[in-house]
Coordinates of C-alpha atoms and ligand atoms in Angstrom, one line a residue:
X27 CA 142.2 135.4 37.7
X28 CA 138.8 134.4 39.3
X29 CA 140.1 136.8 42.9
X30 CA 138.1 139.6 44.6
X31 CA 142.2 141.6 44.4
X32 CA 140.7 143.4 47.4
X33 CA 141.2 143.9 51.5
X34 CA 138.5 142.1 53.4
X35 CA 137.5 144.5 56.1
X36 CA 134.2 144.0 58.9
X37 CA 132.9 141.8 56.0
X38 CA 133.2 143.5 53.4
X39 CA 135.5 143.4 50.1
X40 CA 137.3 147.1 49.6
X41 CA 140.1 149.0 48.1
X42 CA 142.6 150.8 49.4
X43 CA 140.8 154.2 50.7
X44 CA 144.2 156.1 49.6
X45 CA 143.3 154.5 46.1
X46 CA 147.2 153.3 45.7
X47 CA 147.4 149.8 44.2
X48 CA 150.5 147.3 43.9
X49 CA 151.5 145.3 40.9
X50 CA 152.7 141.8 42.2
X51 CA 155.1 140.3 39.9
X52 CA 155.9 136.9 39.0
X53 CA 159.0 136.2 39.6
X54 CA 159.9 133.9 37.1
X55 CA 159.5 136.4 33.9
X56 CA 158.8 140.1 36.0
X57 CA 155.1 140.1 34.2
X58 CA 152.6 141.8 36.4
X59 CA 150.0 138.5 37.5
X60 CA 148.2 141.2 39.8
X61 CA 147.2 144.4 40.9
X62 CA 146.0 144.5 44.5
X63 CA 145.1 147.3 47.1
X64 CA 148.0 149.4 48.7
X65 CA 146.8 149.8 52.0
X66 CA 148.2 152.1 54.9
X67 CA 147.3 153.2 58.9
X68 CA 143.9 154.6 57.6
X69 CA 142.1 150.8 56.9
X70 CA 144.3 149.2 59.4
X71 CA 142.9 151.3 62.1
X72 CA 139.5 150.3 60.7
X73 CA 140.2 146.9 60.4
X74 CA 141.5 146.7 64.1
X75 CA 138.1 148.4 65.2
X76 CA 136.5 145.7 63.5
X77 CA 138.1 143.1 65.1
X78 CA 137.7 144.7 68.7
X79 CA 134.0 145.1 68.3
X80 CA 133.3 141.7 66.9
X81 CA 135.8 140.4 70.3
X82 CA 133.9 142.8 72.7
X83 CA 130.7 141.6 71.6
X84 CA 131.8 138.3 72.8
X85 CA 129.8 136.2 69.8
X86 CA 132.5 134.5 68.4
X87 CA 134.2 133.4 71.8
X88 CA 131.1 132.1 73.3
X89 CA 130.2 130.1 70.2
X90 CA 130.8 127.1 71.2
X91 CA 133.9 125.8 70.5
X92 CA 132.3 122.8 68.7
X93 CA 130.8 124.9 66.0
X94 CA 133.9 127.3 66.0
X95 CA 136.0 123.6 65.4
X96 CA 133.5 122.7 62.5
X97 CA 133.8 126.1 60.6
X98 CA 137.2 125.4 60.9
X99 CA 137.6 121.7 59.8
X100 CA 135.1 123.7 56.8
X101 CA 138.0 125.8 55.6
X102 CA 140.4 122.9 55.6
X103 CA 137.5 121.5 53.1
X104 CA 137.4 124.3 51.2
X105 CA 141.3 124.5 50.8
X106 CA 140.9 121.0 49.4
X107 CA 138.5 121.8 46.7
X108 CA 140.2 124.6 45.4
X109 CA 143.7 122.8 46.4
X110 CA 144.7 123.6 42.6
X111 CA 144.0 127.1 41.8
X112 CA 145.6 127.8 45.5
X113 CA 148.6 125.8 44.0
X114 CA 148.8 127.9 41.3
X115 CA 148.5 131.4 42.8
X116 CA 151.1 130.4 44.7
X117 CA 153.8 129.0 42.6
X118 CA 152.9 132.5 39.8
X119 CA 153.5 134.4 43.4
X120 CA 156.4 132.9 44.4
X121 CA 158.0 131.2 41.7
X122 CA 158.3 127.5 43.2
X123 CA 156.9 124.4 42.0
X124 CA 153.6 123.8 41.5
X125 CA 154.0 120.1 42.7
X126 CA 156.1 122.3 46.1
X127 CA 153.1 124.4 46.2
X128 CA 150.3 121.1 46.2
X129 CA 152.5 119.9 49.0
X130 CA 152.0 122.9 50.8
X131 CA 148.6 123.4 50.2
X132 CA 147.9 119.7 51.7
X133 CA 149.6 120.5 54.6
X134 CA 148.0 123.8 55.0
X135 CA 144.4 121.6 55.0
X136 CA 146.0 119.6 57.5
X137 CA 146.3 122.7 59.8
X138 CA 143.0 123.9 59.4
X139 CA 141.8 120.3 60.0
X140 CA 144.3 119.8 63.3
X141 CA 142.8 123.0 64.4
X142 CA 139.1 122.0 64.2
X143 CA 139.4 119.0 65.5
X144 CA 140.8 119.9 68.9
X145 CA 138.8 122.9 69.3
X146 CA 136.5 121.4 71.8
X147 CA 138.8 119.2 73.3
X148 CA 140.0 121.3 76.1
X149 CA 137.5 121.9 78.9
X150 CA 140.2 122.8 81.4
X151 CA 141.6 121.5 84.5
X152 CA 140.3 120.8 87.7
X153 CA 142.9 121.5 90.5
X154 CA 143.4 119.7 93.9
X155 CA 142.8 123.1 95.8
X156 CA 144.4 122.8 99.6
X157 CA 141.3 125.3 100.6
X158 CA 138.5 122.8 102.1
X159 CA 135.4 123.4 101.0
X160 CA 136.4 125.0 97.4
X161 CA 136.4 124.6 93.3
X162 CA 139.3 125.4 91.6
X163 CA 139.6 125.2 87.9
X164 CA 141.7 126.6 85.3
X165 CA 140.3 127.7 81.8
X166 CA 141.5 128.8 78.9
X167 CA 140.3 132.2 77.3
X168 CA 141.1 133.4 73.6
X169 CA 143.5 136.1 73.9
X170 CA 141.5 139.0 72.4
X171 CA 142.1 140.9 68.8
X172 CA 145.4 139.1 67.4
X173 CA 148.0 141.2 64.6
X174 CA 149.2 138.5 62.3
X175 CA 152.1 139.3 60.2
X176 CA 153.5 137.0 57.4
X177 CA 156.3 136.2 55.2
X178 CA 156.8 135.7 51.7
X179 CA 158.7 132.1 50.7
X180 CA 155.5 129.9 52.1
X181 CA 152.5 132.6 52.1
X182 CA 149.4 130.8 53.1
X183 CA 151.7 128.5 54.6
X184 CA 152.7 130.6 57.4
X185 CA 149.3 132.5 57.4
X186 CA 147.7 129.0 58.3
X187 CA 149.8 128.0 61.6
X188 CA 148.0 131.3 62.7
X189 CA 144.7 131.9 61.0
X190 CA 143.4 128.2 62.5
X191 CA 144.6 128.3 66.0
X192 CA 143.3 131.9 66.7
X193 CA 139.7 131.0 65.1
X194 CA 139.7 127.8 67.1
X195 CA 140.2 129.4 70.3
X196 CA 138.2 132.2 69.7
X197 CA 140.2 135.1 68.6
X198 CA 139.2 138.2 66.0
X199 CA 142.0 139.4 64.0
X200 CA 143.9 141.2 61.7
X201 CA 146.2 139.6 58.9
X202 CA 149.0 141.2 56.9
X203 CA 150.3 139.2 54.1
X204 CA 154.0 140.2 52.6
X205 CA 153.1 143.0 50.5
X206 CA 155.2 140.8 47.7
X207 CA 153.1 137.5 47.6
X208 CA 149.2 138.3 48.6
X209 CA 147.3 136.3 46.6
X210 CA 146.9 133.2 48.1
X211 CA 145.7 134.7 51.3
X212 CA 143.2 136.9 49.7
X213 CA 142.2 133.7 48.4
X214 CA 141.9 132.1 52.1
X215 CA 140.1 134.9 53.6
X216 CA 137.3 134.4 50.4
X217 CA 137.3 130.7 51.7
X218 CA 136.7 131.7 55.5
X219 CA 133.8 134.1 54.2
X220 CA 132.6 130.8 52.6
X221 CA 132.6 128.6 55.4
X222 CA 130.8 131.0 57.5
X223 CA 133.1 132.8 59.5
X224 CA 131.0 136.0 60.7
X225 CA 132.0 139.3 60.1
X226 CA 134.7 141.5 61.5
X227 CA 136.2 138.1 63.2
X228 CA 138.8 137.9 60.4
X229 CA 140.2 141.1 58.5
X230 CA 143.0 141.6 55.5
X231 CA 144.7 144.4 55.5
X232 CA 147.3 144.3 52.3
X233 CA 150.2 146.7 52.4
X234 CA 153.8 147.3 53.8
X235 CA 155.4 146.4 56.7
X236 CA 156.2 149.6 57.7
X237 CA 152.2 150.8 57.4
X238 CA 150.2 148.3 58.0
X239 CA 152.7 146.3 60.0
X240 CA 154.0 149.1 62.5
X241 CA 150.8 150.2 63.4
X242 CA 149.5 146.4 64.1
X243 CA 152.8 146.1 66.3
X244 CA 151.9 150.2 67.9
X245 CA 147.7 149.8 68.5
X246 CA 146.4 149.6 71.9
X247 CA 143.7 147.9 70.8
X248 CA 145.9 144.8 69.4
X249 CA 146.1 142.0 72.5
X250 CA 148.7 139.7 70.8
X251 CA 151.2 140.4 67.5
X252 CA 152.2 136.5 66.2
X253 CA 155.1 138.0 63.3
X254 CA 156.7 135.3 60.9
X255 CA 159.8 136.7 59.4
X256 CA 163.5 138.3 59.9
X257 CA 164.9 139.3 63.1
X258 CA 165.6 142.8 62.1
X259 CA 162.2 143.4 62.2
X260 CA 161.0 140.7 65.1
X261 CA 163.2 143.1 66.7
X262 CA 161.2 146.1 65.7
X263 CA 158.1 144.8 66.3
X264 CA 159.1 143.4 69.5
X265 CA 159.8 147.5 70.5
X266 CA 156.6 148.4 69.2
X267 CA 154.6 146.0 70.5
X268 CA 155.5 147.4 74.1
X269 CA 153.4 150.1 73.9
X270 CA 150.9 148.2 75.6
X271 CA 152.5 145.1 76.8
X272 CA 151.2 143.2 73.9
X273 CA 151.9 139.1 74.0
X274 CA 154.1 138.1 71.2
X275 CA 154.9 135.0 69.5
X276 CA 158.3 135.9 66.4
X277 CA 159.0 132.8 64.0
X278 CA 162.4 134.0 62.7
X279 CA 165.3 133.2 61.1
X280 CA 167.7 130.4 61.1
X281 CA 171.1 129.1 60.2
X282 CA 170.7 125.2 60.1
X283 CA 173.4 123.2 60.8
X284 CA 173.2 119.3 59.6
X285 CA 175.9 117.4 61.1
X286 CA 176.9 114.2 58.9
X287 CA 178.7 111.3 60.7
X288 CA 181.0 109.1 58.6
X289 CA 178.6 105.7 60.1
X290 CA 175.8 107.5 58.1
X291 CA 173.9 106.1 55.2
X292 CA 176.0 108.1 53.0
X293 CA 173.3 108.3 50.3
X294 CA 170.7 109.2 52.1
X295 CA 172.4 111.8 53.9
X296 CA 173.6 113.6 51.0
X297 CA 170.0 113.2 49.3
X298 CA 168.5 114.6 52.4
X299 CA 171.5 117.2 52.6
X300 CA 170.0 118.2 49.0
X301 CA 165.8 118.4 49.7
X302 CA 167.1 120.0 52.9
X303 CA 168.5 123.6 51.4
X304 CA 167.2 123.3 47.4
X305 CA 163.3 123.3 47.7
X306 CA 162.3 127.1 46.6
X307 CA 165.4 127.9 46.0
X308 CA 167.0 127.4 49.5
X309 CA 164.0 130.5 50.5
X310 CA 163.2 128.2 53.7
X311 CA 164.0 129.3 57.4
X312 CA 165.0 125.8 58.6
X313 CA 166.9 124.9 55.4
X314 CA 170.2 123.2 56.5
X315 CA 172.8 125.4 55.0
X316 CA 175.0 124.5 57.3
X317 CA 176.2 121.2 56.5
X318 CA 178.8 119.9 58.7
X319 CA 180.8 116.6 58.1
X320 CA 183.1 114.1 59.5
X321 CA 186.2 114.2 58.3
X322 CA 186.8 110.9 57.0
X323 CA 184.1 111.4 54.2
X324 CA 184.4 115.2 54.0
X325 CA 185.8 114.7 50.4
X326 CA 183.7 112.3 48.8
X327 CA 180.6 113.9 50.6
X328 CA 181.4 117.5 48.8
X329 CA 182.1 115.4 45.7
X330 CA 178.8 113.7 45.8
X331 CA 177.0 116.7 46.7
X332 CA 178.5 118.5 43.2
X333 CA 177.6 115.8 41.4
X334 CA 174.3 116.0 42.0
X335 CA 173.8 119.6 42.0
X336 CA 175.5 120.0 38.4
X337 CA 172.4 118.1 37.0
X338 CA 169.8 120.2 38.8
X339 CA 166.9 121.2 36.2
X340 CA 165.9 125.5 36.7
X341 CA 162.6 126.9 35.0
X342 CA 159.4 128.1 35.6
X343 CA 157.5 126.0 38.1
X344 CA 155.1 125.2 35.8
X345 CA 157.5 122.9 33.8
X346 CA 157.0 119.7 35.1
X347 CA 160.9 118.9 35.1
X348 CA 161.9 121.9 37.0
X349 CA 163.5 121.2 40.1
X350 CA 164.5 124.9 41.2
X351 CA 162.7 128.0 40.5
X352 CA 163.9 131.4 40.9
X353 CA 164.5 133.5 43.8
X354 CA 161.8 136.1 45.0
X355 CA 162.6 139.5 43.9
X356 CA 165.6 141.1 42.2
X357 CA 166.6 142.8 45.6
X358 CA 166.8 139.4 47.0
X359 CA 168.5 138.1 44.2
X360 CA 171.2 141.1 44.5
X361 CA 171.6 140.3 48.5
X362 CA 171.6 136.4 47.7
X363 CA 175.1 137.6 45.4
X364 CA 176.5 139.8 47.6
X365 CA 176.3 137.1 50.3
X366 CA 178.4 134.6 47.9
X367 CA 180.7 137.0 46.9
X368 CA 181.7 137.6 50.7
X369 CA 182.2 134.1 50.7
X370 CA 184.5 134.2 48.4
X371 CA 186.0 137.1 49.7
X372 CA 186.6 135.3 53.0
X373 CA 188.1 132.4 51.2
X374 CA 185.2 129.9 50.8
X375 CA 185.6 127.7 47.4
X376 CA 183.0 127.6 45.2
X377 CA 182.9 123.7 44.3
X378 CA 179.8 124.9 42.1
X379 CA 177.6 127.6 40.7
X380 CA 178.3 130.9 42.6
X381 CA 176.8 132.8 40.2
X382 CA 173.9 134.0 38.1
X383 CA 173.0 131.1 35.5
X384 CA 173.8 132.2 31.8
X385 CA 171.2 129.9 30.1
X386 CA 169.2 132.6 27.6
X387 CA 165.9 131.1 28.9
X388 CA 166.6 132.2 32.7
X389 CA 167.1 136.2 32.0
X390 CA 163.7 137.0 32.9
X391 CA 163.7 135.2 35.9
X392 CA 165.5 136.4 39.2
X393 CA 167.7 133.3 39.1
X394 CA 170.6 131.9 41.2
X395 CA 172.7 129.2 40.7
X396 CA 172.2 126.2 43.2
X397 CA 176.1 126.8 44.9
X398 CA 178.5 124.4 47.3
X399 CA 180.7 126.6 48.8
X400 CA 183.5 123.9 50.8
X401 CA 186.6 125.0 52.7
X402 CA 184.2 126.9 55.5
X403 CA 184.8 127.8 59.4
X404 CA 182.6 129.3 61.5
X405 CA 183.9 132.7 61.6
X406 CA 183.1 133.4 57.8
X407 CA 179.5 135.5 57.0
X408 CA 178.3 132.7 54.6
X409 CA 178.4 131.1 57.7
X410 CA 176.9 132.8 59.9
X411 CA 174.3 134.5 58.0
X412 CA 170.9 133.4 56.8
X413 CA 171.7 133.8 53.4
X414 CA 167.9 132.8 52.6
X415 CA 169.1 131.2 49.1
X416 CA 170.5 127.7 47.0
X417 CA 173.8 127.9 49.0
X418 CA 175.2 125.1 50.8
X419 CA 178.6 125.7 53.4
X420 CA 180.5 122.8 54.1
X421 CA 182.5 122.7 57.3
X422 CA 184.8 119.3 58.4
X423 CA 184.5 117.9 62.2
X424 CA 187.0 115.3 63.7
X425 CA 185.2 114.6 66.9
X426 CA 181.3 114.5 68.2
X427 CA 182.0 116.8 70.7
X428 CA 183.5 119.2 67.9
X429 CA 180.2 118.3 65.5
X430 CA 177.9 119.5 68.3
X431 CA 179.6 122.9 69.5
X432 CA 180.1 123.6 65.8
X433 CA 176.5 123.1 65.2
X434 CA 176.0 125.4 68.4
X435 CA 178.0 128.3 66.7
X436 CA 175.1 130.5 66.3
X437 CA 173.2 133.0 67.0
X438 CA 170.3 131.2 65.5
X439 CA 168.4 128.0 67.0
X440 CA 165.8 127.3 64.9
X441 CA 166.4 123.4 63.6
X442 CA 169.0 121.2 63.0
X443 CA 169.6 117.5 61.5
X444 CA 172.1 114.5 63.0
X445 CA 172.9 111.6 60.2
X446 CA 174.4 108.3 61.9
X447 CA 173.3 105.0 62.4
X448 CA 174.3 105.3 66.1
X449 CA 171.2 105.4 67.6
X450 CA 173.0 106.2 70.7
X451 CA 175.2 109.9 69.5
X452 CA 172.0 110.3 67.6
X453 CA 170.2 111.2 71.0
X454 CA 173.3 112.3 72.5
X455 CA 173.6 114.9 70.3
X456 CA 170.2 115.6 69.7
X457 CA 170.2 116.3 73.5
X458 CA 173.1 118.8 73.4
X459 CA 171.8 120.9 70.2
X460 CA 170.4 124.0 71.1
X461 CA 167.4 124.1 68.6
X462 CA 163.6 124.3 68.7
X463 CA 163.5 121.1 66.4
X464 CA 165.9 118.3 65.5
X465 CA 166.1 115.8 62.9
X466 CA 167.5 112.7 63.0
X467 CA 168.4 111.3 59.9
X468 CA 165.2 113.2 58.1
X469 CA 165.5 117.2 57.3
X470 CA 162.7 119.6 56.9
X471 CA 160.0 117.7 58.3
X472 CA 156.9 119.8 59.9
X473 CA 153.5 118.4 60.6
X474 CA 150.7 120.2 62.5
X475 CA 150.7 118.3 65.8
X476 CA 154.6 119.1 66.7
X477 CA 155.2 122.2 67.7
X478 CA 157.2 124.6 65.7
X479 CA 159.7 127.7 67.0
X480 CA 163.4 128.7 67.5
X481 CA 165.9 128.7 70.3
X482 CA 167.9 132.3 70.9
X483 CA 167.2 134.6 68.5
X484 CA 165.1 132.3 65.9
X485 CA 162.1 133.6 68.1
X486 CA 159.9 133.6 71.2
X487 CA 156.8 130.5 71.4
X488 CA 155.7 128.1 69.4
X489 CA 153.6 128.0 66.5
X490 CA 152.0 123.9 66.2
X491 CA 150.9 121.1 68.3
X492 CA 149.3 121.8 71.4
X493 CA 151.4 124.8 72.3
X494 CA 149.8 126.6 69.2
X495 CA 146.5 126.7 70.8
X496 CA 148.0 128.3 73.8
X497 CA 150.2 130.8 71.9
X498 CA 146.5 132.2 71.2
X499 CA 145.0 131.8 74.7
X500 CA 145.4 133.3 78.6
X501 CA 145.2 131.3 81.1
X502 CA 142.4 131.4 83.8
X503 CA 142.3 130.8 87.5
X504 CA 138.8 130.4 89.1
X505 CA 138.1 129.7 92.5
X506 CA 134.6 129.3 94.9
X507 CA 134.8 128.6 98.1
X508 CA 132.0 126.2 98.2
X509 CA 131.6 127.3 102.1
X510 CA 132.3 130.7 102.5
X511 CA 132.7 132.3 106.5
X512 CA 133.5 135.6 107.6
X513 CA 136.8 136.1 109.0
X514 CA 136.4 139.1 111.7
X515 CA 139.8 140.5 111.4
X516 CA 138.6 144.1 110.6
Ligands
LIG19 N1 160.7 130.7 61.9 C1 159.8 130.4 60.9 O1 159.0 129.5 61.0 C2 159.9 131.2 59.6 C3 159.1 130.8 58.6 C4 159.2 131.5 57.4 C5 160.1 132.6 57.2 N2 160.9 132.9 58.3 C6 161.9 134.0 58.1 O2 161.3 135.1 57.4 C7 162.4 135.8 56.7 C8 162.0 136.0 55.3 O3 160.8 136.7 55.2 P1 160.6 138.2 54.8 O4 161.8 138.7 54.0 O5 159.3 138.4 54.3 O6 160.8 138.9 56.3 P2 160.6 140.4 56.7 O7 160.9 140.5 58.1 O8 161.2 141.3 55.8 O9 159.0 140.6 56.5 C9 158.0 139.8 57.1 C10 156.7 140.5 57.2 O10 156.9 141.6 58.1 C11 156.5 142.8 57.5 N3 157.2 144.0 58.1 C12 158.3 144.6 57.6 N4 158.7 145.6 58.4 C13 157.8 145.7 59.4 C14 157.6 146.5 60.5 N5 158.5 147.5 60.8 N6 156.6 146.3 61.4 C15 155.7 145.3 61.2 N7 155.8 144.4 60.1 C16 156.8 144.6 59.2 C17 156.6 142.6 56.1 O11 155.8 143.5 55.3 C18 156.2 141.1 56.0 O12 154.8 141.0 55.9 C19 163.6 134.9 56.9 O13 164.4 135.4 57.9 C20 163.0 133.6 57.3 O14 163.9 132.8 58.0 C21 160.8 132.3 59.5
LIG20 C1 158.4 126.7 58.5 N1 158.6 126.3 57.1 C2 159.6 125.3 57.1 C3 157.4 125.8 56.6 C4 158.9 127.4 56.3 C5 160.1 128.2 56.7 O1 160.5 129.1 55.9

């Protein structure tokens, strides 16, 4: 593996100062692809000294941001020259496709590239001031030193809609990749060193969340934590990071409802049902497990969905006729069961899979079987709960306004997806769904100018779009009286 396997700290390339290491396993066969640095508090309290210094001295956020934009657009360059060995680490981290992985590693350029290009293309705003005689403007300023915290299921993926935005606008900072799935973002942070981004700006600190990640969330000298992941520990973080009134953005969970009206294009709404829940193994926080149809074609819709399902191809995601790898870890694999088997418990029927797979070949591999579970209402756990694996619920509707408060149901409100032809209860119920983005007849679809966040509990801000540069920025009043008198009073 041509890798450093090391934390990037001020600059510099360096193992753990405890001297602990972590094996990261494959999870398609449990072999060992990697042995990186365990790091704790010690190098995260370095790395965060780093990163104040290099924001105190003011270097980076007075270059200006044209240069800061062209590093930037750089990286996205980089990302696309090395697009296949980046593919690669991450399908051996994670166990999805490599042609899942390309995909994301195109988009993940088109972040970088999104980013760089509107770097310098906000010089503020003038305001009409009602004082005669006066300028007033507002700016925008970077933040300060930013904790970034990351999941596992799309590693560089989420570590991109963070890693751009704060370098365009100026930020230093400190990533933590999940301690499960590193590699890729070591691999990034070697790419940033190549495109010139100067030292102590950006600093990896590799380890657990409840190291590394606690005392991002606890330091004083962190301005900003931005935390992809679950909301047991946004929640956490969202304590810790009160210490000293940090700004926080949390990308967290969701439980996706896609509501399927009978006047849809039935087979593209159960192919859509399909790519929305079954890429990396269902591991996806908008993944519409939730699917929620009109009577009237309830039956043949489950039907059609099992159908298809049956003839789904699992392996390694290095066999080009894989459609499904394997989940991420055996611990997930264990929850993932015990989350089916309380459907069943509850009274859900499995129209399919349900289990482990019993194919010889698959024993290695923390494997799941893509599962339909019909016969579903809203008060069941499978329901409910982000199950975070290949498990579809079915639920039947009669009427829109029943479609749109089941799809409500939730304590989630991260995305959602309407299928009809009626242009018309498209937007109605678009309108009415209390979700940070919805689909209309498409599922899963994220590009890098729309923004990205949940509703209720599936987080706080937006990661995306315009409102990702302003997740990393504060805003700035400035006013001169052009014409300043005395006023006497005292
Ligand atoms: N909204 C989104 O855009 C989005 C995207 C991807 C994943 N997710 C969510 O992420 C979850 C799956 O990821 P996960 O299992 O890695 O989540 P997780 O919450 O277990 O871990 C996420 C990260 O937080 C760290 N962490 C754990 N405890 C911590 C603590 N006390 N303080 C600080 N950091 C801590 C982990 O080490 C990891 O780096 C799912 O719920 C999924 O929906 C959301
Ligand atoms: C945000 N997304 C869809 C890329 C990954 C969610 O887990």
């Amino acid at each position: 593996m041509n890798l450093k396997l090391k934390q990037y700290i001020d600059g510099q390339w360096v193992d753990a100062i405890s001297g602990k290491t972590r094996d990261i396993i494959n999870p398609y066969n449990q072999e060992v692809i990697a042995t990186v640095p365990e790091g704790d508090e010690s190098e995260t309290k370095k790395a965060i000294a780093a990163a104040r210094t290099a924001f105190d001295n003011g270097e980076w956020s007075a270059t200006p941001a044209t240069e800061r934009g062209a590093i930037v657009r750089k990286i996205a360059e980089l990302i696309e020259r090395d697009k296949e060995e980046l593919a690669e680490l991450e399908s051996l981290d994670t166990g999805k496709t490599v042609e899942e992985s390309r995909g994301d590693m195109d988009d993940i350029a088109g972040v970088f590239r999104y980013y760089g290009e509107i770097a310098d293309k906000d010089g503020g705003e003038l305001i009409d001031s009602p004082i005669p005689n006066s300028v007033s403007k507002v700016v925008r300023e970077p933040v300060g030193v930013c904790g970034q915290i990351t999941p596992w299921n799309y590693p560089l993926l989420q570590a991109s809609w963070k890693l751009a935005p704060a370098l365009a606008t100026g930020n230093t900072l400190i990533m933590k990749p999940s301690e499960i799935t590193p590699l890729t973002t070591i691999k990034v942070f070697e790419l940033m060193e190549e495109a010139g981004v100067p030292a102590g700006v950006v600093n990896l600190v590799l380890g657990s969340g409840s190291t590394v990640g606690a005392e991002l969330s606890t330091s004083e000298d962190v301005d900003l934590i931005s935390f992809t992941g679950g909301i047991a520990t946004g929640k956490k973080i969202m304590q810790a990071a009160s210490s000293n009134v940090k700004k926080l953005a949390l990308e967290l969970g969701g439980k996706n409802p896609n509501v399927i009206f009978a006047d849809a294009d039935f087979d593209l709404a159960v192919d859509q049902a399909l790519n929305g829940v079954f890429f990396h193994a269902g591991q996806i926080c908008s993944a519409g497990t939730r699917v929620i149809v009109e009577e009237s074609i309830h039956d043949d819709f489950v039907k059609a969905l099992v159908e298809r399902v049956k003839k789904f191809k699992l392996g390694s995601g290095f066999d080009e006729d894989t459609q499904m790898g394997p989940l991420i870890s055996a611990e997930h694999l264990e929850k993932v069961e015990k989350y089916v088997q309380a459907g069943i418990e509850e009274g859900a029927v499995v129209e399919v899979g349900g289990s482990r797979p019993e194919d010889p070949e698959l024993q290695k591999g923390f494997f799941f079987l893509p599962t339909i579970f019909s016969g579903c209402t809203t008060d069941m756990t499978v329901v409910q709960e982000e199950g975070f694996g290949p498990v579809i619920t079915v639920e039947k509707f009669s009427t829109e306004e029943e479609a749109v408060k089941l799809a409500n149901d939730s304590i989630y409100g991260l995305a959602g997806g309407v299928f009809t032809n009626d242009i018309v209860k498209a937007e109605r119920c678009a309108a009415k769904m209390r979700m940070g983005t919805v689909w209309i007849n498409e599922f899963n679809l994220y590009f890098p100018h729309a923004p990205w966040g949940g509703f209720k509990q599936s987080g706080i801000g937006r990661e995306l779009g315009k409102l990702g540069i302003e997740e990393y920025t504060e805003t700035k009043h400035i006013f001169q009286n052009l014409k300043p008198e005395q006023i006497n009073w005292f």
